[in-house]
PDB file of N, CA and C in Angstrom:
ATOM      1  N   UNK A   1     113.793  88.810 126.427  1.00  0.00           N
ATOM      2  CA  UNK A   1     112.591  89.402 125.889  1.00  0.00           C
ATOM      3  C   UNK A   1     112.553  89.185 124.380  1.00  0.00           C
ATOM      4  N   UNK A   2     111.450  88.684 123.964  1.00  0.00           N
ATOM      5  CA  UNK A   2     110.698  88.524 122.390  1.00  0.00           C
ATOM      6  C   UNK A   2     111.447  89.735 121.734  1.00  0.00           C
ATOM      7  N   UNK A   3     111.754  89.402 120.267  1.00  0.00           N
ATOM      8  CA  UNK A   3     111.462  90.918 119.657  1.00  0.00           C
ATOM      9  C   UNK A   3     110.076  91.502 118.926  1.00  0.00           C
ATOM     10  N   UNK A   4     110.154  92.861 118.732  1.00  0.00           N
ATOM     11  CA  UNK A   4     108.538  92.680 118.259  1.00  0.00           C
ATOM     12  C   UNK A   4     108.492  92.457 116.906  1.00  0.00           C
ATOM     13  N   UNK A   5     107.051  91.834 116.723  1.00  0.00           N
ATOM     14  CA  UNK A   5     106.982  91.164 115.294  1.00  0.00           C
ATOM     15  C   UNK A   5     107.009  92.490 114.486  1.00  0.00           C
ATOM     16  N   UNK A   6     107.105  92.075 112.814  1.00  0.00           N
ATOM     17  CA  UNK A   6     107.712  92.889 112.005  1.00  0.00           C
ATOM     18  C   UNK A   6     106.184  92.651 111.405  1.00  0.00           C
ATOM     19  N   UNK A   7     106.251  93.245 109.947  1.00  0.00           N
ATOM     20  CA  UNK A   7     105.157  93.395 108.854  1.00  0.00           C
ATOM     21  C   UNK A   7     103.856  94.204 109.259  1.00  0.00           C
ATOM     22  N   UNK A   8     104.447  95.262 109.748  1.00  0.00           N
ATOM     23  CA  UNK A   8     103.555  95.946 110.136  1.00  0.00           C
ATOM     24  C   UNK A   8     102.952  97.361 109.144  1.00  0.00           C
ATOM     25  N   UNK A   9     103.770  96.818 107.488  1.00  0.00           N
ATOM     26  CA  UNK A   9     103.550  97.377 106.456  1.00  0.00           C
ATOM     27  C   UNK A   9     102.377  96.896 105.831  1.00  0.00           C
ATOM     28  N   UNK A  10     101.708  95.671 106.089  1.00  0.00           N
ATOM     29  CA  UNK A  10     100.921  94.588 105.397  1.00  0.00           C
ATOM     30  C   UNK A  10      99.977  94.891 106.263  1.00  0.00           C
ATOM     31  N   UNK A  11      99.664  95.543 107.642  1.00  0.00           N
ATOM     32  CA  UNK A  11      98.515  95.513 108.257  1.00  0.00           C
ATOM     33  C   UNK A  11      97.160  95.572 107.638  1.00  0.00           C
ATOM     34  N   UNK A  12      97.078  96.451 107.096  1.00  0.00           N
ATOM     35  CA  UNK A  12      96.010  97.092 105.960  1.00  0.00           C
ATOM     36  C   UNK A  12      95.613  95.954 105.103  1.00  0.00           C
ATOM     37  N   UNK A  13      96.137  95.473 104.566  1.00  0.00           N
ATOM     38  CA  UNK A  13      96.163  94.129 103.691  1.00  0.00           C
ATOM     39  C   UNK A  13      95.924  92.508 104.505  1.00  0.00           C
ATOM     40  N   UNK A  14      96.354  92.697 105.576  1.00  0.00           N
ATOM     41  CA  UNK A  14      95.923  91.344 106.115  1.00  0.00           C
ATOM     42  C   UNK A  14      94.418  91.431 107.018  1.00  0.00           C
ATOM     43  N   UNK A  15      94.043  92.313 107.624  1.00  0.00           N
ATOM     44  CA  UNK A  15      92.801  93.359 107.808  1.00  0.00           C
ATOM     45  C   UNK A  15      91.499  92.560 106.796  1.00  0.00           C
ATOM     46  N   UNK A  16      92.116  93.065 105.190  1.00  0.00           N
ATOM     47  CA  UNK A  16      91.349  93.306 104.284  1.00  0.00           C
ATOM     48  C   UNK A  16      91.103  91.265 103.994  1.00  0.00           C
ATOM     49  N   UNK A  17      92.463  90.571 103.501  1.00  0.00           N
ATOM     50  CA  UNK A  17      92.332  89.195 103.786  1.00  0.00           C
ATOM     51  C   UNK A  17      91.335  88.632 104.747  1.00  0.00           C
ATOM     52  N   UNK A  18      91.066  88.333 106.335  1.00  0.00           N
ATOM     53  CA  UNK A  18      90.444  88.555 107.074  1.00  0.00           C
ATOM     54  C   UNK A  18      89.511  88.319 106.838  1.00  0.00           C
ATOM     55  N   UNK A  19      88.867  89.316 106.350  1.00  0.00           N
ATOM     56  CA  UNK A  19      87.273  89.442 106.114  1.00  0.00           C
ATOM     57  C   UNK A  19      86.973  88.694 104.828  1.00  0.00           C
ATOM     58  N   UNK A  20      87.709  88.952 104.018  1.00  0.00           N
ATOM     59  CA  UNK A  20      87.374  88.200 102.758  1.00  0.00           C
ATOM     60  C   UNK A  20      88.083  86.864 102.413  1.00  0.00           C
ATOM     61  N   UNK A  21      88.533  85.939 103.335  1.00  0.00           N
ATOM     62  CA  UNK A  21      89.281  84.904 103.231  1.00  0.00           C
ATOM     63  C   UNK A  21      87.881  83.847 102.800  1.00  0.00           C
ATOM     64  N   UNK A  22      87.838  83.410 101.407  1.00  0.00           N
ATOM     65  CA  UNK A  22      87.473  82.297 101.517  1.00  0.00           C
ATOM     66  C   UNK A  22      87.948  80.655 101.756  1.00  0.00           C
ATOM     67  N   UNK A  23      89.023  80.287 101.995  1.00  0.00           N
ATOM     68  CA  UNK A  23      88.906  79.299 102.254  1.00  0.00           C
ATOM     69  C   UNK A  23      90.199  79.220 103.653  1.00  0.00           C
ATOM     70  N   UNK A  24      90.322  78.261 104.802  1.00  0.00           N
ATOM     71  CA  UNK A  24      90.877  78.073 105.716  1.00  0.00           C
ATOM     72  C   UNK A  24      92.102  78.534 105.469  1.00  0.00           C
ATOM     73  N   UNK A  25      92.889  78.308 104.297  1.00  0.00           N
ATOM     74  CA  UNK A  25      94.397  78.330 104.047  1.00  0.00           C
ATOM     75  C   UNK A  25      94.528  80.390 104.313  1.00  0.00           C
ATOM     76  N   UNK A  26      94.025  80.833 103.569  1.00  0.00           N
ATOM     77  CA  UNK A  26      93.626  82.090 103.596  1.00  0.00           C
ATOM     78  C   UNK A  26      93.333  82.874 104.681  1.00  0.00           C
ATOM     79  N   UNK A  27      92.542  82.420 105.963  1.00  0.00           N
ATOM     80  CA  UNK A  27      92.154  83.060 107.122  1.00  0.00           C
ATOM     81  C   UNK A  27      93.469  82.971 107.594  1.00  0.00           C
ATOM     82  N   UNK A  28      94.110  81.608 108.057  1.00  0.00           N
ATOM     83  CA  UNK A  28      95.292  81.159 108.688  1.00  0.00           C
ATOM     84  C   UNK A  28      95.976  82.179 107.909  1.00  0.00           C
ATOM     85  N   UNK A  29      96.313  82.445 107.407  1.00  0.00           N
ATOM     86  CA  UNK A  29      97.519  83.356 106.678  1.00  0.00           C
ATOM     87  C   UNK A  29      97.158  84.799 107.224  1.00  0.00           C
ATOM     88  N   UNK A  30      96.278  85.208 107.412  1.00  0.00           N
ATOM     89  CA  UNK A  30      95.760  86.285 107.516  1.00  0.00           C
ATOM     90  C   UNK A  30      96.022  86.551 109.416  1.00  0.00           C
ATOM     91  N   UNK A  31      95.183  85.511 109.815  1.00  0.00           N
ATOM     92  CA  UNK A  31      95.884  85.458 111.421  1.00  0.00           C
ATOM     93  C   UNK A  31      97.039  85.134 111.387  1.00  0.00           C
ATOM     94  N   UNK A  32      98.068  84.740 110.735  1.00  0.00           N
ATOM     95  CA  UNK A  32      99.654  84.375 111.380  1.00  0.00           C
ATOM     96  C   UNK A  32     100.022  85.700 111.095  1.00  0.00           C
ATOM     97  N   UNK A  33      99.230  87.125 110.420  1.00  0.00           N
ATOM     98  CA  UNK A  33     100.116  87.932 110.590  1.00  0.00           C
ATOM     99  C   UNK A  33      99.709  89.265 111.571  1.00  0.00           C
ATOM    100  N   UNK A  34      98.069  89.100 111.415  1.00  0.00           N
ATOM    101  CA  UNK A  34      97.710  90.023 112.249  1.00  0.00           C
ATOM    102  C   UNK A  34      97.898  89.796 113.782  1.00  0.00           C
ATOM    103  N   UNK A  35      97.644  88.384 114.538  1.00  0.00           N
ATOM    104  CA  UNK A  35      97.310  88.096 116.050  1.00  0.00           C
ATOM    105  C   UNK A  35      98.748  88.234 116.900  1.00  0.00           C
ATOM    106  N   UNK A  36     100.019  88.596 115.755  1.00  0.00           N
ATOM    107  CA  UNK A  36     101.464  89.079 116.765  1.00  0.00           C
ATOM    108  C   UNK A  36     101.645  90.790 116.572  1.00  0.00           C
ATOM    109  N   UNK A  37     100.921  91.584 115.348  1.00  0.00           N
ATOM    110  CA  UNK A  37     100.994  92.522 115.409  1.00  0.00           C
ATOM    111  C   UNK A  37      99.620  93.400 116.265  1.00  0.00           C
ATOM    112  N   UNK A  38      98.095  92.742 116.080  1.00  0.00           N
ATOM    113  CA  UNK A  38      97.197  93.266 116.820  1.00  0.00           C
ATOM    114  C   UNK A  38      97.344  92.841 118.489  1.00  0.00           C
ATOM    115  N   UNK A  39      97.615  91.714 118.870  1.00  0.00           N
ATOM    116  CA  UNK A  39      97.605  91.337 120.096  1.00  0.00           C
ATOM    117  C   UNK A  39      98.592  91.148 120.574  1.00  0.00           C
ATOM    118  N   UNK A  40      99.758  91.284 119.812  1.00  0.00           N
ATOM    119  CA  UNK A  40     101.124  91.292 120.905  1.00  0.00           C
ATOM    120  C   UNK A  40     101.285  89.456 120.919  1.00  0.00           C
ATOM    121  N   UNK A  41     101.004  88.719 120.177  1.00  0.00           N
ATOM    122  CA  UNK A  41     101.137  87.430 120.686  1.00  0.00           C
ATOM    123  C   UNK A  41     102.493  86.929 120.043  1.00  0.00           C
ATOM    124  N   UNK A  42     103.538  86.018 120.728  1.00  0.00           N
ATOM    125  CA  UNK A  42     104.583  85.452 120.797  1.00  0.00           C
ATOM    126  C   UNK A  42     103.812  84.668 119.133  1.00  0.00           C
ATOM    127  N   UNK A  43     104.862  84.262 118.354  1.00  0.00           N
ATOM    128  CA  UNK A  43     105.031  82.852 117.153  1.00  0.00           C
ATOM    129  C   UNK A  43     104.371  81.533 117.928  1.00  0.00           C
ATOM    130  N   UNK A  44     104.673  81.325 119.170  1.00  0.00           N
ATOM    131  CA  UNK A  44     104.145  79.820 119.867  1.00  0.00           C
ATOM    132  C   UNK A  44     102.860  80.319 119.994  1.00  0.00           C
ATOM    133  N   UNK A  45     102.633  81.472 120.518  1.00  0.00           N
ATOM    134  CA  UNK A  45     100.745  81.678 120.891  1.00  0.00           C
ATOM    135  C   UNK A  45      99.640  81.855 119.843  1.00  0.00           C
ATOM    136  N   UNK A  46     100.664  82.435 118.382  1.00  0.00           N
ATOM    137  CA  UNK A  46      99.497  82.452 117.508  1.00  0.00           C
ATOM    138  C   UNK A  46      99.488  81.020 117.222  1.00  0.00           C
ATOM    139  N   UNK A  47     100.815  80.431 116.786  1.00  0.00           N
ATOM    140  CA  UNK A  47     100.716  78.962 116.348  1.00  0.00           C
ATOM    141  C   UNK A  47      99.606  78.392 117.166  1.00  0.00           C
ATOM    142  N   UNK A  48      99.483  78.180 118.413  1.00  0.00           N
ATOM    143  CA  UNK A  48      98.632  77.377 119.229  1.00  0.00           C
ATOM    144  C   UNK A  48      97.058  78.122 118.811  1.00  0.00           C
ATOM    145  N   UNK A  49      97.451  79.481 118.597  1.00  0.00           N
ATOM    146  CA  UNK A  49      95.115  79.999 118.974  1.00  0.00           C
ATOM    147  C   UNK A  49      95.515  79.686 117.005  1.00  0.00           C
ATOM    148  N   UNK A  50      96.339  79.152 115.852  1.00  0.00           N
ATOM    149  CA  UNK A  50      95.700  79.002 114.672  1.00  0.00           C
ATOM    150  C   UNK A  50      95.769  77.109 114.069  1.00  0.00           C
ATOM    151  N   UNK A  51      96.147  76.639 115.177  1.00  0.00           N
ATOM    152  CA  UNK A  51      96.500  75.242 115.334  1.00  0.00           C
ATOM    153  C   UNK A  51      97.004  74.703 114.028  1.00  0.00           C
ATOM    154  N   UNK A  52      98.324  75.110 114.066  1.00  0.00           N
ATOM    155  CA  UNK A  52      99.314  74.660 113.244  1.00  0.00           C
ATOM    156  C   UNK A  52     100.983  75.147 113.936  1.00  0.00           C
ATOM    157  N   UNK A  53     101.909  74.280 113.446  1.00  0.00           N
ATOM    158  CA  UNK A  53     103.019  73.978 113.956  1.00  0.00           C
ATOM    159  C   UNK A  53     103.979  75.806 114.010  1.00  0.00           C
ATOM    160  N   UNK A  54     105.107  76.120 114.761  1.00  0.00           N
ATOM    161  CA  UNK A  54     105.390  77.355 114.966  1.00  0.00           C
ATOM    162  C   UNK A  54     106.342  77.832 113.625  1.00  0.00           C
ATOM    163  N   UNK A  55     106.938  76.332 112.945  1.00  0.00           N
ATOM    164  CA  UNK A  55     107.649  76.213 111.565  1.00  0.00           C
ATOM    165  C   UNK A  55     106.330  77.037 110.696  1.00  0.00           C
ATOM    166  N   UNK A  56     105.502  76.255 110.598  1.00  0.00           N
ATOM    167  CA  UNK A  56     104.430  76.598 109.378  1.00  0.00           C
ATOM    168  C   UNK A  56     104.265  78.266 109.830  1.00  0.00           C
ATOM    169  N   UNK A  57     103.672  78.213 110.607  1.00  0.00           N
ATOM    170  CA  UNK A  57     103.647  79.837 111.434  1.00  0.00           C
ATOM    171  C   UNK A  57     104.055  80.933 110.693  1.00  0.00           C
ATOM    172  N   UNK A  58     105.531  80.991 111.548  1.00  0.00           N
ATOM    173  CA  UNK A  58     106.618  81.162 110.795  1.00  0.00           C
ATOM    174  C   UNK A  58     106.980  81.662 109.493  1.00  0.00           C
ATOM    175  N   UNK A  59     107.094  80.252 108.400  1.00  0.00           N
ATOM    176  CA  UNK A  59     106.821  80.491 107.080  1.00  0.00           C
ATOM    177  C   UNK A  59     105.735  81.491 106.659  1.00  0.00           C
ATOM    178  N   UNK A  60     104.547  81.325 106.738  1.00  0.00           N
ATOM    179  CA  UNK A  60     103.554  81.724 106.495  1.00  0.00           C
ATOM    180  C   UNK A  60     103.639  83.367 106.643  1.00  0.00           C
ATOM    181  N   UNK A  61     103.907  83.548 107.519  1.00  0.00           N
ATOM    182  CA  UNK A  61     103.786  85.121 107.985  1.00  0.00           C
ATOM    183  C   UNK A  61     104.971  85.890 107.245  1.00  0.00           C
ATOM    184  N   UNK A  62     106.532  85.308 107.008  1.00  0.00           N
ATOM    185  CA  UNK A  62     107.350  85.835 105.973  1.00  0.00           C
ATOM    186  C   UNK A  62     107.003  85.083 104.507  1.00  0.00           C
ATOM    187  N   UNK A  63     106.164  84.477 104.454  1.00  0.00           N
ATOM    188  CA  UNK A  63     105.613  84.337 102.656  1.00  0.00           C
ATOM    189  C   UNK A  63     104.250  85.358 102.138  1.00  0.00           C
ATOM    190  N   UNK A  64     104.125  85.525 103.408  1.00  0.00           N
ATOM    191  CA  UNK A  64     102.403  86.990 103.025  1.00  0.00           C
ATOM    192  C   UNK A  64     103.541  88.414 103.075  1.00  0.00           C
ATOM    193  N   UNK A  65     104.148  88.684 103.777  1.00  0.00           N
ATOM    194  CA  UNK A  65     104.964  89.600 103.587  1.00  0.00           C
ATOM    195  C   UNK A  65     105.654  90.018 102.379  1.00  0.00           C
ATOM    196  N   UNK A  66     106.448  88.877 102.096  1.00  0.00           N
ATOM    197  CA  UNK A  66     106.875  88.510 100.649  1.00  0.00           C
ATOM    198  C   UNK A  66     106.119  88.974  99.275  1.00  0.00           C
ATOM    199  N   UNK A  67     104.984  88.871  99.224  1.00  0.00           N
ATOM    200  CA  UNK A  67     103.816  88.469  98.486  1.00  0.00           C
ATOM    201  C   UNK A  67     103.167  90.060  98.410  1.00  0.00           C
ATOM    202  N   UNK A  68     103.434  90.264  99.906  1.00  0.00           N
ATOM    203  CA  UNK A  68     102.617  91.781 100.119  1.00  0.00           C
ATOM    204  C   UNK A  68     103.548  93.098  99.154  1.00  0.00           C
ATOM    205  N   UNK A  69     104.832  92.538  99.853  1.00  0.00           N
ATOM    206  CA  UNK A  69     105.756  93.605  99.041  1.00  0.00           C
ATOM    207  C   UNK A  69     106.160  93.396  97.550  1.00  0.00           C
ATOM    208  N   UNK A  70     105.931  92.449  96.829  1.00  0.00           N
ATOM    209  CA  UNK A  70     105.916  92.069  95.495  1.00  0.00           C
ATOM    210  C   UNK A  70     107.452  91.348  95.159  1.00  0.00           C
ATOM    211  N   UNK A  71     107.807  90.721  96.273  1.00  0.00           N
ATOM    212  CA  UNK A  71     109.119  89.994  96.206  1.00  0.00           C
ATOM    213  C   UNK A  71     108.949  88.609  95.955  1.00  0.00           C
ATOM    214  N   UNK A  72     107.865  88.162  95.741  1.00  0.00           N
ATOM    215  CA  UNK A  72     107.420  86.947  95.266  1.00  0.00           C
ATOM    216  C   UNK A  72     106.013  86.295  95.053  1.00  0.00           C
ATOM    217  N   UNK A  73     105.660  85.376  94.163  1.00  0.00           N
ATOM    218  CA  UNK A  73     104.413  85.762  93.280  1.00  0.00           C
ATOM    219  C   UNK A  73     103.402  84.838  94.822  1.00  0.00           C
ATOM    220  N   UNK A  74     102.566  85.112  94.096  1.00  0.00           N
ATOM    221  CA  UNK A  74     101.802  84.706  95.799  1.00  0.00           C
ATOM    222  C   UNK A  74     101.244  82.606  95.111  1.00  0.00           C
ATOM    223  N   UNK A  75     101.373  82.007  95.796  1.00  0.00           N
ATOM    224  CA  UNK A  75     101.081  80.781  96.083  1.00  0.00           C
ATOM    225  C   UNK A  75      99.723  80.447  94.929  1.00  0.00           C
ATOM    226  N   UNK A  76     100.216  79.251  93.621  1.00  0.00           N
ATOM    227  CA  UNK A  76      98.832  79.007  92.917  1.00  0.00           C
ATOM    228  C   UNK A  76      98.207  77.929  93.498  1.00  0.00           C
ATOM    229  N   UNK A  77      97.152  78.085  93.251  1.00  0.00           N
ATOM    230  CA  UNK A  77      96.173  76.591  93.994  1.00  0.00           C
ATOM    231  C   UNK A  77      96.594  75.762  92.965  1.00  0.00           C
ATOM    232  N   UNK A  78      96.467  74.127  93.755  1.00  0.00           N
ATOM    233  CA  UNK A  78      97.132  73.082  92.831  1.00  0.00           C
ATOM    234  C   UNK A  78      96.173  72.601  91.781  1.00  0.00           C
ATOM    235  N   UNK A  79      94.835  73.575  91.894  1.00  0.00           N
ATOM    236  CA  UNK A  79      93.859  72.893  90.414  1.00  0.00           C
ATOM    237  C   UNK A  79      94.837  74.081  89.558  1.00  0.00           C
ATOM    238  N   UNK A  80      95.100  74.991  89.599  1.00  0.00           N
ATOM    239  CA  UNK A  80      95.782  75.805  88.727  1.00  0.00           C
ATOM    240  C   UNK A  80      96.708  75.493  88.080  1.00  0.00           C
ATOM    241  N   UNK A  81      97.762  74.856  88.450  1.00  0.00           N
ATOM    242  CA  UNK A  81      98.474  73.999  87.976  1.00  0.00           C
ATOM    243  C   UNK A  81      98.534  72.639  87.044  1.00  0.00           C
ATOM    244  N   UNK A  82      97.083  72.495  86.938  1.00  0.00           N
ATOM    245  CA  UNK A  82      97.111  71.167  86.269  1.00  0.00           C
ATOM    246  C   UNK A  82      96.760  71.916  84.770  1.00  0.00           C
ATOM    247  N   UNK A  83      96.914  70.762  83.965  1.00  0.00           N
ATOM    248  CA  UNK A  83      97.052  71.392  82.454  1.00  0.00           C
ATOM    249  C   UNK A  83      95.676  70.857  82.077  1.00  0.00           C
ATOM    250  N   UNK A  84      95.183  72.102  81.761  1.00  0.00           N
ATOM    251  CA  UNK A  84      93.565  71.154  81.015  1.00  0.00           C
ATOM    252  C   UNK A  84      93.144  71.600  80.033  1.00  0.00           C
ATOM    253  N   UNK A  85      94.041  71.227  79.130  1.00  0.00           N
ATOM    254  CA  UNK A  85      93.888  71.168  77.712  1.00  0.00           C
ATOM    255  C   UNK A  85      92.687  70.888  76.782  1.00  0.00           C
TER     256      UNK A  85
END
């Protein structure tokens, strides 16, 4: 038997993501954490209903966690990164 998924501290917050996700990267993040804690779904079943690999999955759902609890800075978009001096 599965164990049950964890981050069930972030609910509230991935909820709120969700609705206000503008762009794909954002929703996906938002479902890899809610669709194992709202629906009970296995890492392979969300991977498959968010069509991406069970690695990325995975990652994803302990890097919003991460992010949620302030253990690491949350992901910059790569125009952010460029220097425009």
């Amino acid at each position: 038997m599965a164990r049950k998924a964890s981050g069930i501290d972030q609910l509230v917050s991935a909820r709120e993501l969700l609705r206000t996700a503008k762009t794909a990267a954002e929703l996906r993040a938002a479902q890899a954490v809610l669709l194992p804690l709202e629906l009970e779904m296995s890492i392979e079943e969300t991977a498959k209903a968010i069509g991406r690999s069970i690695r990325w999955t995975c990652s994803m759902r302990t890097r919003y966690c991460r992010v949620a609890r302030g253990e690491e800075n949350a992901p910059r978009m790569k125009r952010d990164l460029r220097n425009r001096a």
